[in-house]
Short mmCIF file of C-alpha atoms and ligand atoms in Angstrom, two decimals:
data_model
loop_
_atom_site.label_atom_id
_atom_site.label_comp_id
_atom_site.label_asym_id
_atom_site.label_seq_id
_atom_site.Cartn_x
_atom_site.Cartn_y
_atom_site.Cartn_z
CA UNK A 24 -24.03 14.87 -180.59
CA UNK A 25 -24.39 11.45 -179.00
CA UNK A 26 -27.67 9.72 -179.75
CA UNK A 27 -29.57 8.93 -176.58
CA UNK A 28 -32.51 7.07 -178.06
CA UNK A 29 -32.58 3.46 -179.15
CA UNK A 30 -35.16 1.11 -180.63
CA UNK A 31 -34.21 -1.41 -177.93
CA UNK A 32 -36.50 -1.32 -174.89
CA UNK A 33 -34.27 -0.15 -172.05
CA UNK A 34 -35.80 -0.39 -168.55
CA UNK A 35 -35.77 2.75 -166.42
CA UNK A 36 -32.65 2.90 -164.23
CA UNK A 37 -30.86 0.26 -166.31
CA UNK A 38 -27.07 0.32 -165.97
CA UNK A 39 -26.91 0.08 -169.74
CA UNK A 40 -28.60 2.91 -171.65
CA UNK A 41 -27.31 3.58 -175.14
CA UNK A 42 -24.85 6.14 -173.76
CA UNK A 43 -22.96 3.32 -172.00
CA UNK A 44 -22.41 0.39 -174.43
CA UNK A 45 -19.85 -1.56 -172.38
CA UNK A 46 -18.07 -4.58 -173.84
CA UNK A 47 -17.93 -8.10 -172.43
CA UNK A 48 -17.48 -11.72 -173.45
CA UNK A 49 -20.49 -14.00 -173.28
CA UNK A 50 -21.85 -17.33 -174.38
CA UNK A 51 -25.43 -18.59 -174.34
CA UNK A 52 -26.27 -20.69 -171.26
CA UNK A 53 -26.58 -24.37 -172.06
CA UNK A 54 -30.30 -24.51 -171.26
CA UNK A 55 -31.03 -21.56 -173.56
CA UNK A 56 -29.15 -22.70 -176.68
CA UNK A 57 -31.18 -23.16 -179.80
CA UNK A 58 -28.30 -24.20 -182.03
CA UNK A 59 -24.84 -25.73 -181.76
CA UNK A 60 -23.22 -22.32 -181.95
CA UNK A 61 -24.60 -20.97 -178.68
CA UNK A 62 -21.72 -22.16 -176.51
CA UNK A 63 -19.18 -20.16 -178.48
CA UNK A 64 -17.65 -17.22 -176.66
CA UNK A 65 -18.25 -13.96 -178.42
CA UNK A 66 -17.92 -10.25 -177.82
CA UNK A 67 -21.12 -8.67 -176.61
CA UNK A 68 -22.23 -5.10 -175.94
CA UNK A 69 -24.76 -4.54 -173.15
CA UNK A 70 -27.87 -2.52 -173.97
CA UNK A 71 -30.76 -2.54 -171.47
CA UNK A 72 -31.48 -6.18 -170.54
CA UNK A 73 -29.96 -7.40 -173.80
CA UNK A 74 -26.54 -8.09 -175.25
CA UNK A 75 -25.72 -7.21 -178.84
CA UNK A 76 -23.77 -10.12 -180.33
CA UNK A 77 -20.93 -8.25 -181.99
CA UNK A 78 -19.59 -11.36 -183.71
CA UNK A 79 -22.94 -11.69 -185.52
CA UNK A 80 -22.92 -8.00 -186.44
CA UNK A 81 -19.41 -8.37 -187.87
CA UNK A 82 -20.19 -11.65 -189.65
CA UNK A 83 -23.14 -9.96 -191.40
CA UNK A 84 -20.87 -7.17 -192.58
CA UNK A 85 -22.77 -4.52 -190.62
CA UNK A 86 -19.53 -3.19 -189.22
CA UNK A 87 -16.15 -2.94 -190.94
CA UNK A 88 -13.64 -5.16 -189.28
CA UNK A 89 -10.27 -5.41 -191.01
CA UNK A 90 -8.86 -8.21 -188.87
CA UNK A 91 -11.85 -10.14 -187.49
CA UNK A 92 -11.02 -8.63 -184.10
CA UNK A 93 -14.73 -8.41 -183.27
CA UNK A 94 -15.14 -12.14 -183.83
CA UNK A 95 -12.47 -13.10 -181.28
CA UNK A 96 -13.13 -14.90 -177.99
CA UNK A 97 -11.60 -12.15 -175.88
CA UNK A 98 -11.45 -8.38 -176.12
CA UNK A 99 -7.66 -8.24 -176.39
CA UNK A 100 -7.37 -7.84 -180.15
CA UNK A 101 -9.94 -5.06 -180.10
CA UNK A 102 -8.21 -3.47 -177.11
CA UNK A 103 -4.92 -3.51 -179.05
CA UNK A 104 -6.46 -1.80 -182.07
CA UNK A 105 -6.20 1.66 -180.50
CA UNK A 106 -8.22 4.80 -179.87
CA UNK A 107 -9.37 5.55 -183.42
CA UNK A 108 -10.76 2.00 -183.87
CA UNK A 109 -12.41 2.10 -180.43
CA UNK A 110 -14.14 5.33 -181.41
CA UNK A 111 -15.14 4.08 -184.87
CA UNK A 112 -16.66 0.85 -183.53
CA UNK A 113 -18.54 2.70 -180.79
CA UNK A 114 -19.97 5.21 -183.26
CA UNK A 115 -21.13 2.41 -185.56
CA UNK A 116 -22.75 0.40 -182.73
CA UNK A 117 -24.56 3.56 -181.62
CA UNK A 118 -25.89 3.97 -185.17
CA UNK A 119 -27.04 0.36 -185.41
CA UNK A 120 -28.90 0.58 -182.12
CA UNK A 121 -30.44 3.99 -182.65
CA UNK A 122 -31.51 4.09 -186.30
CA UNK A 123 -34.76 2.30 -186.95
CA UNK A 124 -33.64 1.24 -190.40
CA UNK A 125 -31.26 -1.26 -188.80
CA UNK A 126 -33.78 -2.71 -186.39
CA UNK A 127 -34.93 -5.57 -188.59
CA UNK A 128 -31.42 -6.85 -189.19
CA UNK A 129 -29.93 -6.19 -185.77
CA UNK A 130 -32.79 -7.23 -183.49
CA UNK A 131 -32.06 -10.89 -184.26
CA UNK A 132 -28.55 -10.39 -182.93
CA UNK A 133 -29.66 -9.52 -179.40
CA UNK A 134 -29.25 -12.10 -176.64
CA UNK A 135 -31.24 -11.71 -173.41
CA UNK A 136 -28.82 -11.11 -170.54
CA UNK A 137 -30.76 -13.73 -168.57
CA UNK A 138 -29.85 -16.32 -171.24
CA UNK A 139 -26.17 -15.45 -171.23
CA UNK A 140 -23.18 -16.46 -169.20
CA UNK A 141 -20.53 -13.78 -168.85
CA UNK A 142 -16.86 -14.71 -169.02
CA UNK A 143 -13.64 -12.90 -168.17
CA UNK A 144 -13.75 -10.05 -170.70
CA UNK A 145 -10.04 -9.91 -171.53
CA UNK A 146 -6.88 -11.88 -170.91
CA UNK A 147 -5.28 -10.02 -168.05
CA UNK A 148 -1.64 -9.23 -168.82
CA UNK A 149 -0.07 -7.53 -165.81
CA UNK A 150 -2.00 -6.47 -162.75
CA UNK A 151 -1.00 -3.53 -160.59
CA UNK A 152 -2.87 -2.30 -157.54
CA UNK A 153 -2.50 1.20 -156.12
CA UNK A 154 -3.31 2.77 -152.74
CA UNK A 155 -4.81 6.07 -153.85
CA UNK A 156 -7.45 6.93 -151.24
CA UNK A 157 -6.12 9.20 -148.52
CA UNK A 158 -8.88 8.10 -146.16
CA UNK A 159 -8.15 4.41 -146.74
CA UNK A 160 -4.40 4.87 -146.38
CA UNK A 161 -4.89 6.88 -143.18
CA UNK A 162 -7.28 4.30 -141.72
CA UNK A 163 -5.01 1.35 -142.55
CA UNK A 164 -1.99 3.22 -141.22
CA UNK A 165 -3.77 3.86 -137.93
CA UNK A 166 -4.82 0.19 -137.66
CA UNK A 167 -1.65 -1.58 -138.88
CA UNK A 168 0.96 0.87 -137.58
CA UNK A 169 -0.59 2.64 -134.58
CA UNK A 170 2.79 3.93 -133.40
CA UNK A 171 3.77 5.63 -136.69
CA UNK A 172 2.23 8.50 -138.65
CA UNK A 173 -0.88 7.24 -140.49
CA UNK A 174 0.50 8.15 -143.92
CA UNK A 175 3.98 6.89 -144.85
CA UNK A 176 6.42 9.70 -145.78
CA UNK A 177 6.27 8.92 -149.53
CA UNK A 178 2.46 8.78 -149.75
CA UNK A 179 1.81 12.35 -150.92
CA UNK A 180 4.76 12.26 -153.35
CA UNK A 181 3.97 9.17 -155.43
CA UNK A 182 1.06 6.82 -156.06
CA UNK A 183 2.10 3.76 -154.02
CA UNK A 184 1.37 0.45 -155.69
CA UNK A 185 2.41 -3.20 -155.94
CA UNK A 186 2.35 -5.83 -158.66
CA UNK A 187 -0.44 -8.32 -158.11
CA UNK A 188 -1.20 -11.71 -159.63
CA UNK A 189 -2.82 -11.45 -163.07
CA UNK A 190 -3.58 -15.17 -163.29
CA UNK A 191 -6.06 -15.09 -160.41
CA UNK A 192 -8.15 -12.18 -161.69
CA UNK A 193 -11.60 -13.75 -162.14
CA UNK A 194 -14.91 -12.59 -163.51
CA UNK A 195 -17.87 -11.62 -161.33
CA UNK A 196 -19.75 -14.69 -160.10
CA UNK A 197 -16.65 -16.82 -159.61
CA UNK A 198 -16.48 -18.43 -156.19
CA UNK A 199 -13.75 -17.38 -153.81
CA UNK A 200 -12.25 -20.12 -151.66
CA UNK A 201 -11.13 -18.90 -148.26
CA UNK A 202 -7.33 -18.87 -148.35
CA UNK A 203 -5.17 -20.68 -145.83
CA UNK A 204 -1.77 -19.51 -144.78
CA UNK A 205 0.45 -18.25 -141.98
CA UNK A 206 -0.79 -15.68 -139.57
CA UNK A 207 0.59 -14.40 -136.30
CA UNK A 208 -1.40 -12.03 -134.12
CA UNK A 209 0.96 -9.53 -132.43
CA UNK A 210 0.50 -11.15 -129.03
CA UNK A 211 1.23 -14.71 -130.26
CA UNK A 212 4.73 -16.09 -129.90
CA UNK A 213 4.88 -18.02 -133.16
CA UNK A 214 2.88 -18.12 -136.38
CA UNK A 215 0.25 -20.78 -137.01
CA UNK A 216 -1.15 -22.16 -140.24
CA UNK A 217 -4.83 -22.35 -141.13
CA UNK A 218 -7.77 -20.74 -142.93
CA UNK A 219 -7.76 -16.95 -142.81
CA UNK A 220 -9.89 -15.63 -139.96
CA UNK A 221 -9.92 -12.08 -141.27
CA UNK A 222 -11.08 -12.43 -144.86
CA UNK A 223 -11.98 -9.05 -146.32
CA UNK A 224 -12.82 -7.17 -149.50
CA UNK A 225 -11.45 -4.02 -151.11
CA UNK A 226 -13.91 -2.03 -153.24
CA UNK A 227 -11.89 -0.60 -156.13
CA UNK A 228 -12.06 0.71 -159.66
CA UNK A 229 -9.80 -0.80 -162.34
CA UNK A 230 -8.43 0.63 -165.59
CA UNK A 231 -7.92 -1.62 -168.61
CA UNK A 232 -5.00 -0.91 -170.93
CA UNK A 233 -5.52 -1.32 -174.66
CA UNK A 234 -2.61 0.26 -176.49
CA UNK A 235 0.77 -1.09 -175.38
CA UNK A 236 3.95 0.95 -174.92
CA UNK A 237 7.58 0.21 -175.71
CA UNK A 238 9.92 -0.82 -172.93
CA UNK A 239 12.37 1.95 -172.18
CA UNK A 240 9.84 4.70 -172.91
CA UNK A 241 7.49 6.59 -170.62
CA UNK A 242 3.77 7.19 -171.02
CA UNK A 243 3.20 10.86 -170.34
CA UNK A 244 0.51 12.13 -168.01
CA UNK A 245 -1.42 13.54 -170.99
CA UNK A 246 -1.54 10.20 -172.83
CA UNK A 247 -3.92 8.21 -170.65
CA UNK A 248 -6.76 8.25 -173.20
CA UNK A 249 -4.46 6.82 -175.89
CA UNK A 250 -3.63 3.79 -173.75
CA UNK A 251 -6.57 3.15 -171.44
CA UNK A 252 -9.62 1.61 -173.06
CA UNK A 253 -12.03 1.46 -170.18
CA UNK A 254 -13.01 0.85 -166.60
CA UNK A 255 -14.20 -2.11 -164.51
CA UNK A 256 -15.12 -2.61 -160.87
CA UNK A 257 -12.61 -4.58 -158.83
CA UNK A 258 -12.90 -6.50 -155.59
CA UNK A 259 -9.38 -7.07 -154.28
CA UNK A 260 -10.15 -9.86 -151.79
CA UNK A 261 -7.69 -9.62 -148.90
CA UNK A 262 -6.81 -11.92 -146.00
CA UNK A 263 -5.86 -9.38 -143.35
CA UNK A 264 -4.24 -11.84 -140.94
CA UNK A 265 -2.01 -13.33 -143.66
CA UNK A 266 -1.28 -9.82 -144.99
CA UNK A 267 -0.34 -8.36 -141.61
CA UNK A 268 2.25 -11.05 -140.93
CA UNK A 269 3.84 -11.22 -144.40
CA UNK A 270 3.84 -7.68 -145.76
CA UNK A 271 6.99 -6.22 -144.19
CA UNK A 272 9.25 -5.41 -146.02
CA UNK A 273 8.12 -6.31 -149.57
CA UNK A 274 4.38 -5.62 -149.51
CA UNK A 275 1.30 -7.73 -150.21
CA UNK A 276 1.85 -11.32 -151.37
CA UNK A 277 -0.30 -14.35 -150.47
CA UNK A 278 -2.79 -12.26 -148.49
CA UNK A 279 -4.13 -10.94 -151.80
CA UNK A 280 -2.99 -13.19 -154.66
CA UNK A 281 -5.66 -15.89 -154.22
CA UNK A 282 -8.44 -13.99 -156.05
CA UNK A 283 -9.36 -10.61 -157.51
CA UNK A 284 -12.87 -10.25 -158.95
CA UNK A 285 -13.70 -7.85 -161.79
CA UNK A 286 -17.06 -6.85 -163.21
CA UNK A 287 -17.91 -8.52 -166.55
CA UNK A 288 -18.47 -5.30 -168.47
CA UNK A 289 -15.68 -2.95 -169.51
CA UNK A 290 -17.14 0.56 -169.65
CA UNK A 291 -15.28 2.55 -172.32
CA UNK A 292 -13.63 5.82 -171.30
CA UNK A 293 -15.76 7.39 -174.03
CA UNK A 294 -18.89 6.60 -171.99
CA UNK A 295 -17.43 8.27 -168.91
CA UNK A 296 -16.80 11.73 -170.38
CA UNK A 297 -19.56 13.30 -168.32
CA UNK A 298 -18.24 11.62 -165.18
CA UNK A 299 -14.82 13.23 -165.32
CA UNK A 300 -14.05 15.63 -162.48
CA UNK A 301 -10.97 17.33 -161.13
CA UNK A 302 -9.16 15.22 -158.58
CA UNK A 303 -8.75 16.73 -155.11
CA UNK A 304 -6.12 19.41 -154.60
CA UNK A 305 -2.70 17.94 -153.90
CA UNK A 306 -0.29 19.26 -151.31
CA UNK A 307 2.62 19.31 -151.88
CA UNK A 308 2.43 19.71 -155.62
CA UNK A 309 3.77 16.49 -157.14
CA UNK A 310 6.91 16.30 -159.30
CA UNK A 311 6.44 17.53 -162.90
CA UNK A 312 5.86 14.07 -164.45
CA UNK A 313 2.89 13.62 -162.09
CA UNK A 314 1.32 17.06 -162.57
CA UNK A 315 -2.19 16.76 -163.91
CA UNK A 316 -2.93 18.19 -167.34
CA UNK A 317 -6.61 17.20 -167.49
CA UNK A 318 -9.39 16.09 -165.17
CA UNK A 319 -9.15 12.37 -164.63
CA UNK A 320 -11.07 12.03 -161.40
CA UNK A 321 -14.29 10.08 -161.97
CA UNK A 322 -17.59 10.84 -160.28
CA UNK A 323 -18.53 7.22 -159.50
CA UNK A 324 -20.81 6.30 -156.63
CA UNK A 325 -19.92 2.81 -155.44
CA UNK A 326 -22.13 0.55 -153.34
CA UNK A 327 -20.87 -2.40 -151.31
CA UNK A 328 -23.50 -5.00 -150.50
CA UNK A 329 -23.05 -8.00 -148.19
CA UNK A 330 -25.78 -10.65 -148.40
CA UNK A 331 -28.22 -8.02 -149.68
CA UNK A 332 -27.42 -5.30 -147.13
CA UNK A 333 -25.67 -2.17 -148.38
CA UNK A 334 -22.81 -1.75 -145.92
CA UNK A 335 -20.94 1.12 -147.56
CA UNK A 336 -21.12 3.81 -150.24
CA UNK A 337 -17.57 4.75 -151.20
CA UNK A 338 -17.20 7.89 -153.37
CA UNK A 339 -14.58 7.48 -156.10
CA UNK A 340 -14.37 11.22 -156.83
CA UNK A 341 -12.36 11.83 -153.67
CA UNK A 342 -9.41 9.61 -154.71
CA UNK A 343 -6.19 11.57 -154.15
CA UNK A 344 -4.22 10.01 -157.04
CA UNK A 345 -5.99 9.75 -160.40
CA UNK A 346 -5.59 7.25 -163.26
CA UNK A 347 -3.44 9.56 -165.40
CA UNK A 348 -0.97 9.96 -162.54
CA UNK A 349 -0.95 6.24 -161.85
CA UNK A 350 -0.24 5.42 -165.50
CA UNK A 351 2.53 8.02 -165.73
CA UNK A 352 4.04 6.69 -162.51
CA UNK A 353 3.94 3.03 -163.44
CA UNK A 354 5.82 3.69 -166.69
CA UNK A 355 8.20 6.44 -165.50
CA UNK A 356 11.02 3.91 -165.10
CA UNK A 357 10.55 2.65 -168.66
CA UNK A 358 8.39 -0.36 -167.77
CA UNK A 359 6.24 -1.20 -170.79
CA UNK A 360 2.48 -1.59 -170.95
CA UNK A 361 0.86 -4.64 -172.51
CA UNK A 362 -2.61 -4.97 -173.95
CA UNK A 363 -4.77 -6.36 -171.16
CA UNK A 364 -2.87 -4.73 -168.31
CA UNK A 365 -5.13 -3.92 -165.41
CA UNK A 366 -4.32 -1.25 -162.87
CA UNK A 367 -6.65 -0.78 -159.95
CA UNK A 368 -7.15 2.29 -157.80
CA UNK A 369 -6.72 0.79 -154.36
CA UNK A 370 -9.53 0.60 -151.85
CA UNK A 371 -11.98 3.44 -152.28
CA UNK A 372 -12.85 4.97 -148.92
CA UNK A 373 -14.36 8.35 -148.22
CA UNK A 374 -14.03 10.44 -145.07
CA UNK A 375 -17.25 9.19 -143.43
CA UNK A 376 -17.56 5.81 -141.67
CA UNK A 377 -20.33 4.76 -144.09
CA UNK A 378 -17.97 5.32 -147.02
CA UNK A 379 -15.27 2.80 -146.14
CA UNK A 380 -14.42 0.26 -148.82
CA UNK A 381 -13.23 -2.63 -146.63
CA UNK A 382 -14.47 -4.55 -143.59
CA UNK A 383 -11.11 -3.84 -141.94
CA UNK A 384 -12.12 -0.19 -141.83
CA UNK A 385 -15.89 -0.66 -141.45
CA UNK A 386 -15.42 -2.84 -138.34
CA UNK A 387 -12.30 -0.92 -137.26
CA UNK A 388 -10.22 -4.11 -137.30
CA UNK A 389 -12.94 -6.16 -135.62
CA UNK A 390 -13.74 -3.75 -132.79
CA UNK A 391 -17.11 -2.53 -134.14
CA UNK A 392 -19.21 -5.31 -135.74
CA UNK A 393 -21.57 -4.36 -138.58
CA UNK A 394 -25.19 -5.48 -138.39
CA UNK A 395 -26.76 -6.88 -141.58
CA UNK A 396 -30.48 -6.72 -142.39
CA UNK A 397 -31.01 -10.30 -141.17
CA UNK A 398 -29.79 -9.25 -137.71
CA UNK A 399 -26.48 -11.10 -137.97
CA UNK A 400 -23.23 -9.22 -137.42
CA UNK A 401 -19.91 -9.22 -139.25
CA UNK A 402 -16.42 -8.07 -138.52
CA UNK A 403 -14.85 -10.00 -141.41
CA UNK A 404 -16.43 -12.37 -143.96
CA UNK A 405 -17.97 -15.73 -143.11
CA UNK A 406 -18.21 -18.75 -145.40
CA UNK A 407 -21.27 -18.40 -147.63
CA UNK A 408 -21.22 -14.60 -147.60
CA UNK A 409 -21.85 -12.91 -150.93
CA UNK A 410 -20.31 -9.50 -151.57
CA UNK A 411 -21.48 -7.41 -154.51
CA UNK A 412 -20.05 -4.12 -155.75
CA UNK A 413 -22.06 -1.81 -157.95
CA UNK A 414 -21.40 1.68 -159.22
CA UNK A 415 -23.10 4.40 -161.17
CA UNK A 416 -21.88 7.53 -162.86
CA UNK A 417 -23.23 10.42 -164.90
CA UNK A 418 -23.49 9.37 -168.55
CA UNK A 419 -23.74 11.58 -171.60
CA UNK A 420 -26.81 13.78 -172.04
CA UNK A 421 -28.07 13.54 -168.48
CA UNK A 422 -28.24 9.74 -168.35
CA UNK A 423 -26.87 7.51 -165.57
CA UNK A 424 -24.69 4.58 -166.45
CA UNK A 425 -23.55 1.57 -164.43
CA UNK A 426 -21.12 -1.32 -164.50
CA UNK A 427 -23.30 -4.31 -163.69
CA UNK A 428 -22.54 -6.34 -160.59
CA UNK A 429 -19.10 -7.39 -159.40
CA UNK A 430 -19.98 -10.25 -157.11
CA UNK A 431 -18.41 -13.22 -155.36
CA UNK A 432 -19.35 -15.77 -152.71
CA UNK A 433 -16.96 -17.07 -150.08
CA UNK A 434 -16.52 -20.85 -150.01
CA UNK A 435 -14.96 -22.76 -147.11
CA UNK A 436 -11.21 -23.25 -147.05
CA UNK A 437 -9.91 -26.40 -148.65
CA UNK A 438 -8.82 -28.67 -145.82
CA UNK A 439 -6.69 -31.78 -146.24
MN1 MN B 2 -6.23 -3.37 -153.09
#
């Protein structure tokens, strides 16, 4: 049975009870350092308002660590170590934080989250983004292609995706500079160049690959838990005007590659066992390689906040294509997985207007402005706007777990 008590004081409604134990990379903020070592990046595990310094735990020999993978400056080596190591390390951390006999030794290895700076948790290898919400795909189809059926003919047969830009995946808190580029409204005769006037977000959930696969082989639909280590929140910033002009026929390019923000904490799949639900029924039944063997829907409640106002509550459980199907699809041609691959769900939108995961949908392409708590209105994002994603899910033993904030602030376009 999982232990649900800890000697660490965990505030009520914390994202990080002992049933969560997500991994990140942190260093101590300059002003809070008490020794020369504080600036070093190290692996941390969130518990309540604290972070357990895993490099200190490993250095003290409180956890077996054959290859010093827990003393690395990114999670990649640990991610590559595979399911049995992930489970062993999690079990040991749970012991250290729940058994009072360890308190004296381990308490000194806690860093207050307020004293810590969180870094990108892993080196992102390849980044793939899907399009798995039927409500989002229908809304975007209606807005971008009003004269065609909302769903493209392939949509119910395969999880549509594109390869994104791994090098511009940034950690929560990183600023996002408004992109410039070409845009051409349908009524204009020629394109113009300038800062995007339709800067948007996409509220998504991302899956982090640990165990790689060999090129020329396929990852079967039943093997997701062997390859996927955990889950992050993703904001796939999107410049709709640049996107609309460039995307035919090869898909998203500069309208999305300027920045993708992820949450700093990677929540292990092991912490999400109680959140697993059946995905929605699929019609028609997909081809055999995409037929679900287990429940890989996740019961996550997402919240999208703009400058402190909650503007949407997208439900992840309604996503039509689930992570197991996405992983099977992205390797069905023999493409290999690398440690640090990130594949994101696509914008999470539910059927109700208050559940839409982008401003494109919330404002219906600018037709219906949204009013924020300060009385101002938005269709798309303005310079200075801060967007924060949060999510919570059922944890083990009746707890609730969260992901921390996935936040970013829009800075003005760079002008010459
Ligand atoms: Mn996206």
